[in-house]
Short mmCIF file of C-alpha atoms in Angstrom, two decimals:
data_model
loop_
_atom_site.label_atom_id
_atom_site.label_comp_id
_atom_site.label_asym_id
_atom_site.label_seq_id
_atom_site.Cartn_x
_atom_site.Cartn_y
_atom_site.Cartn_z
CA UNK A 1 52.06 128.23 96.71
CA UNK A 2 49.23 126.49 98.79
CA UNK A 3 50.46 123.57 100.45
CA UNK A 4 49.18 120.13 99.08
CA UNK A 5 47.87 117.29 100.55
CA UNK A 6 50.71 114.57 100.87
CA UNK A 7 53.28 117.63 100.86
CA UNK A 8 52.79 117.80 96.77
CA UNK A 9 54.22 120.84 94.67
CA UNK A 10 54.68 121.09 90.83
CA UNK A 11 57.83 121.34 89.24
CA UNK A 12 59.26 121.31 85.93
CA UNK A 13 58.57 122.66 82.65
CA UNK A 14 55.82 125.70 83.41
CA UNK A 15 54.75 127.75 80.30
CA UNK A 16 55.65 127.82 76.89
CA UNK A 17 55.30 123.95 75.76
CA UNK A 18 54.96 123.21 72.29
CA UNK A 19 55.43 126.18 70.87
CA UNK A 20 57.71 127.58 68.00
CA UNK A 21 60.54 129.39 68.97
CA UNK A 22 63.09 131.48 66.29
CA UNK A 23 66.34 130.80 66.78
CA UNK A 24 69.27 131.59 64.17
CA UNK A 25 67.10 133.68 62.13
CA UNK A 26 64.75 131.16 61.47
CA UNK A 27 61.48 129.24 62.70
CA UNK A 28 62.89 126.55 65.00
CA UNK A 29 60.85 123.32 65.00
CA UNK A 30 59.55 122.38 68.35
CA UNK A 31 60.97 119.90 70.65
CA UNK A 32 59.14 116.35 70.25
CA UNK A 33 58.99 115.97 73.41
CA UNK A 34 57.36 119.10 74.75
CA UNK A 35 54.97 119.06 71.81
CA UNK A 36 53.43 116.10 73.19
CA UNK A 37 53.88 116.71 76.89
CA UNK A 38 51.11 114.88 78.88
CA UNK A 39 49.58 116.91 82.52
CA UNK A 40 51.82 116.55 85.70
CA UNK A 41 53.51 113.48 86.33
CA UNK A 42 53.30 112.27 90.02
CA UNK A 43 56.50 111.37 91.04
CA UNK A 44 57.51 110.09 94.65
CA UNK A 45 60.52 110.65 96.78
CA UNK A 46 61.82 110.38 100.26
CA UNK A 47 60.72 112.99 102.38
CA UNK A 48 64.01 112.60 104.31
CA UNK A 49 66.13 113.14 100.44
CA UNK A 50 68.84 116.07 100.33
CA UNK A 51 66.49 118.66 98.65
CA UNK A 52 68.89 121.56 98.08
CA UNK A 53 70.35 118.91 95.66
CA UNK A 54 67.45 116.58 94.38
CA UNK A 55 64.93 119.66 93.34
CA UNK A 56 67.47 121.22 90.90
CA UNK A 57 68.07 117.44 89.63
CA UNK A 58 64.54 116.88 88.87
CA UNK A 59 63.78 119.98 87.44
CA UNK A 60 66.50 119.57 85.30
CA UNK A 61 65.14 116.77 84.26
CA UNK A 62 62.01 117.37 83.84
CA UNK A 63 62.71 120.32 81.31
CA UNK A 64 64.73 118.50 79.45
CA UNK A 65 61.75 115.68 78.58
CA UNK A 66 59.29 118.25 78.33
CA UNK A 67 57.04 117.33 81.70
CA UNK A 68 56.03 118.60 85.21
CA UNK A 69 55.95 116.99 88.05
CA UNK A 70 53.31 116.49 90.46
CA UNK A 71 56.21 115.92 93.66
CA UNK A 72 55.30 114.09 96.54
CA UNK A 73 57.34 114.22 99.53
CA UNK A 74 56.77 111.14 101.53
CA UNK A 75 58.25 108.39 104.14
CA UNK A 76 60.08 106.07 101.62
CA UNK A 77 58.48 103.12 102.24
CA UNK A 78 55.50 104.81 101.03
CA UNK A 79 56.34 106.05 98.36
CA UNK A 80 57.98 102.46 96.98
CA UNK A 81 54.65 100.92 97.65
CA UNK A 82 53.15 103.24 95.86
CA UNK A 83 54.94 102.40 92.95
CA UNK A 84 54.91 98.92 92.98
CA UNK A 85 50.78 99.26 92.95
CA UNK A 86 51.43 101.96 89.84
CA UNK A 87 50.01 104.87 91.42
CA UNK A 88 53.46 106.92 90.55
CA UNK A 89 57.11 107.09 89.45
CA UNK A 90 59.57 107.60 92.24
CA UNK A 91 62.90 108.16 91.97
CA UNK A 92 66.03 107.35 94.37
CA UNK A 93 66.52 103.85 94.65
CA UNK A 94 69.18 101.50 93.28
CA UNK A 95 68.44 97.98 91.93
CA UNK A 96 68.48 94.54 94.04
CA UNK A 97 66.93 91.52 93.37
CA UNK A 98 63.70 91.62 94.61
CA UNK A 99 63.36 95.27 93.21
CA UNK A 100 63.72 93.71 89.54
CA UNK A 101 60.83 91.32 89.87
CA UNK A 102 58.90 93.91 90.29
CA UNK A 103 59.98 97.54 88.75
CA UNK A 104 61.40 98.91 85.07
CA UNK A 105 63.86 100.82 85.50
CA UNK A 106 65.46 104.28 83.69
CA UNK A 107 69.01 104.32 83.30
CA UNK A 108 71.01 105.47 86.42
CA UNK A 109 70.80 109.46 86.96
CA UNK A 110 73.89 109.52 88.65
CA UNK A 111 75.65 107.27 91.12
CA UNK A 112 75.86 107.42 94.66
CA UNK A 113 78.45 105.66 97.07
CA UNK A 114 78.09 104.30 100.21
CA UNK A 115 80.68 105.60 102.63
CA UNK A 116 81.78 104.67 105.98
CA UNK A 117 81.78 107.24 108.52
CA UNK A 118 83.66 106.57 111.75
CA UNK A 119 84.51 108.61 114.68
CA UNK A 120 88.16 110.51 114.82
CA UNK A 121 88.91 108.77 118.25
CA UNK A 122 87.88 105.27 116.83
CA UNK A 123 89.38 105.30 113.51
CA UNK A 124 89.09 101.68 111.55
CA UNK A 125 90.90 100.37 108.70
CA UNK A 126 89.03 99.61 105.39
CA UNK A 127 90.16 97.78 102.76
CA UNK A 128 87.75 94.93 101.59
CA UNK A 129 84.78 93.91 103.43
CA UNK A 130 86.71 91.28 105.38
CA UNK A 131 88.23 94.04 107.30
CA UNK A 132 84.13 94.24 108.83
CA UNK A 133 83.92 91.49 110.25
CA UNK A 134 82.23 91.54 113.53
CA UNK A 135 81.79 95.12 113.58
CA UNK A 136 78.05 96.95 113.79
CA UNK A 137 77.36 99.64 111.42
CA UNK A 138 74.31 101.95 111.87
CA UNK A 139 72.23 102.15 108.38
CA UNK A 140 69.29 103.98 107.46
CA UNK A 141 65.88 102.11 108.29
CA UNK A 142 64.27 100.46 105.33
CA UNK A 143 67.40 101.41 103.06
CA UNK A 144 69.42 98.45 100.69
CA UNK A 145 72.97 98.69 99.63
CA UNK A 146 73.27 95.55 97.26
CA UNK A 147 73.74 91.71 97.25
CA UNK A 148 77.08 91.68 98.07
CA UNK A 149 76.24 94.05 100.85
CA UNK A 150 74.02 91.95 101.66
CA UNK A 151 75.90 88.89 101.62
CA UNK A 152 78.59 90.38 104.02
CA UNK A 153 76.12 91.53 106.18
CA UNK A 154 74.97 87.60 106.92
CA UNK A 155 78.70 86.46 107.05
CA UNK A 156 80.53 89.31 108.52
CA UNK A 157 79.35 92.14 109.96
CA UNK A 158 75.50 93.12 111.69
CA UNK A 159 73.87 96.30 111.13
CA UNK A 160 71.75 98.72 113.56
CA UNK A 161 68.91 100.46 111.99
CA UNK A 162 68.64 104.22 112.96
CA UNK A 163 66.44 106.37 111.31
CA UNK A 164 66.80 107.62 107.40
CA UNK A 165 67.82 111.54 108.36
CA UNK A 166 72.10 111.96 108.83
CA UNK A 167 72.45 113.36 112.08
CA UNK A 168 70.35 111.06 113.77
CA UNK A 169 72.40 108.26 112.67
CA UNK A 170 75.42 110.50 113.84
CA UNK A 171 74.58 110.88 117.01
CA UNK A 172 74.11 107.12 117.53
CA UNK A 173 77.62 106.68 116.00
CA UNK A 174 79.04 108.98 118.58
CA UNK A 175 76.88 107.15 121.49
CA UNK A 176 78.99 104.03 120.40
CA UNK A 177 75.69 102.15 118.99
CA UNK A 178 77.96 101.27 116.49
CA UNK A 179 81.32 101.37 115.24
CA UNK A 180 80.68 102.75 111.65
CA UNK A 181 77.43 104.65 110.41
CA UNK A 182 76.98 104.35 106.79
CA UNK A 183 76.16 107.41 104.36
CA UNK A 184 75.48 107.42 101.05
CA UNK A 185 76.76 110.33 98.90
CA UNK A 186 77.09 111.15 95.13
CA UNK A 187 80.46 113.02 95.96
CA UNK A 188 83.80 112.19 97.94
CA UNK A 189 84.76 111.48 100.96
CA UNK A 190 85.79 115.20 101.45
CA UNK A 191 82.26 115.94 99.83
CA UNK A 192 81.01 114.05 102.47
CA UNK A 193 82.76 115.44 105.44
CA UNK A 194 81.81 119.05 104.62
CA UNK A 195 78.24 118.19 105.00
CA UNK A 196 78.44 116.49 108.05
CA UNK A 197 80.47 119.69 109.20
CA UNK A 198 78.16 121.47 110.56
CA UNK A 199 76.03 118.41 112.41
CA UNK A 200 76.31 118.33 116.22
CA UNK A 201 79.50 116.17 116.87
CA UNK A 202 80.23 116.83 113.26
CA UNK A 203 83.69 117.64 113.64
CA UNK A 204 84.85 114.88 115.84
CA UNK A 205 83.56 112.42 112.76
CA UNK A 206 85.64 111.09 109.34
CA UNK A 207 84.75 109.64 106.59
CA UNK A 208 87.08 106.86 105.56
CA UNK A 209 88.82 107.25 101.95
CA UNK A 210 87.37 104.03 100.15
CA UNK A 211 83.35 103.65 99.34
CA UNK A 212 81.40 100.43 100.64
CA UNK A 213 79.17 100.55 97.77
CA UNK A 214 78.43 102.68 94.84
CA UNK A 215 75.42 102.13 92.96
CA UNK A 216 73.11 103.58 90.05
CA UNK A 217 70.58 106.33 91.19
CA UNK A 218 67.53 105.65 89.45
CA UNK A 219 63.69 106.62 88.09
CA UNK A 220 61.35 103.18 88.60
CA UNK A 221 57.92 102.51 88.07
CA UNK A 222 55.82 98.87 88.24
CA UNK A 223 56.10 96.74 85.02
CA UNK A 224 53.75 97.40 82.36
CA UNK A 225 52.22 100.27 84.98
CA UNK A 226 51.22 103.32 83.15
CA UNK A 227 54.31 105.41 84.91
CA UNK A 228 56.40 102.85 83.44
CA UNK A 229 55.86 104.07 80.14
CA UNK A 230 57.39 107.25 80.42
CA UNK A 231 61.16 105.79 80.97
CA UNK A 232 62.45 105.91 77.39
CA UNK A 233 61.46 109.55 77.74
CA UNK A 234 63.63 109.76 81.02
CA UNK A 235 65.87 107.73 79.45
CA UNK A 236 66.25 110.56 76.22
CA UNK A 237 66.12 113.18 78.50
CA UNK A 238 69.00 112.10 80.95
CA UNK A 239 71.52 111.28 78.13
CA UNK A 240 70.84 114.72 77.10
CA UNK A 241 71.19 116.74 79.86
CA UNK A 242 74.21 114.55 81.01
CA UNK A 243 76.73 117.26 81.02
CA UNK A 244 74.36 119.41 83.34
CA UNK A 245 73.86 116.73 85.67
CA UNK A 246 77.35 116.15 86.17
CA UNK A 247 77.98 119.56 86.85
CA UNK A 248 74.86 119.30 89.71
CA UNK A 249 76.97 115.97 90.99
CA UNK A 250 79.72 118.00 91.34
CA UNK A 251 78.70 120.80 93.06
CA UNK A 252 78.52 120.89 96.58
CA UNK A 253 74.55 121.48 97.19
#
């Protein structure tokens, strides 16, 4: 594959749209869906995402509504501005506020919890947010975690932005930048702690048993954009395939 400008690649359904297949014995009629399957769909995500997990996801996906995708890899600030001016779809975020004045939404892919990572020598007890308060957590640049996050954040606690890749943050955790670094993850806590495994300082780290936040994983695009109108299709497509996905969430990619 050549490389693309803006680190694009296609992915997704690649031959064999629309047509007839025999299944049973008998002429099976095509899928709605593919029959009608418009060219690539450009689709935005973090450059910084968890691939090994997020490419399987979205081809999934995209075979399942009978599309391609035209995949850009990009900083994530980019790639939301680019779909608040309705030059794409991207896919990754979670709701807030001032995201739903301005995006439609598909309904959540999967969810994915925000946990608190601390290290084994300065080990914290979580409970409620209360049990923050005047503590520093380091959280990815540019990244939201909800109003009540939010809220807590003002009252409670202050944060320290690192950058949006894991061991980064890690290693500013360990430097005593802060006393909790916040991860998000779609599995456990033990999930968790296997990837962060094999990080430097990995092993003197531990991810504490309760979640700060878990919230819906989702496709957006601007209102009445024309990315926007392919989310019922998403929407179709995910409730299918919801059985597969889970099994993706559950795996340890």
């Amino acid at each position: 594959m050549k490389p693309l400008r803006r680190r694009e690649l296609l992915m997704g359904v690649t031959g064999g749209v629309g047509l007839a297949t025999v299944a049973g014995g008998a002429l099976a009629k095509p899928d709605a869906a593919a029959v009608s399957a418009p060219g690539p769909i450009r689709l935005a995500i973090s450059e910084q995402t968890h691939k090994p997990f997020i490419l399987p996801l979205l081809r999934l996906i995209a075979e399942a509504a009978g599309l391609q995708w035209q995949l850009q890899l990009l900083p994530w600030p980019r790639a939301l501005l680019g779909a608040e001016l309705g030059q794409h779809l991207t896919f990754g975020l979670s709701r807030n506020p001032a995201r739903d004045k301005v995006f439609a939404y598909s309904q959540p892919v999967f969810v994915s919890r925000g946990w608190l990572v601390v290290p084994k020598a300065r080990p914290i007890a979580f409970e409620r947010l209360e049990d923050l308060r005047g503590l520093t957590l380091c959280v990815s640049r540019g990244a939201t975690y909800g109003a009540a996050f939010e809220d807590a954040r003002r009252r409670l606690f202050r944060v320290e932005h690192g950058g949006n890749d894991l061991e980064g943050r890690a290693r500013m955790l360990v430097a005593g930048r802060c006393d909790a670094m916040l991860a998000t993850h779609r599995g456990s806590a033990a999930a968790l702690e296997r990837r962060l495994r094999p990080l430097r300082d990995g092993a003197q780290l531990q991810v504490l048993p309760r979640p700060l936040v878990e919230e819906g994983i989702l496709f957006a695009a601007a209102k009445g954009s024309e990315p926007a109108s392919l989310l019922p299709r998403l929407d179709e497509a995910i409730q299918r395939s919801r059985a597969a996905i889970q099994a993706l969430v559950d795996s340890d990619l």
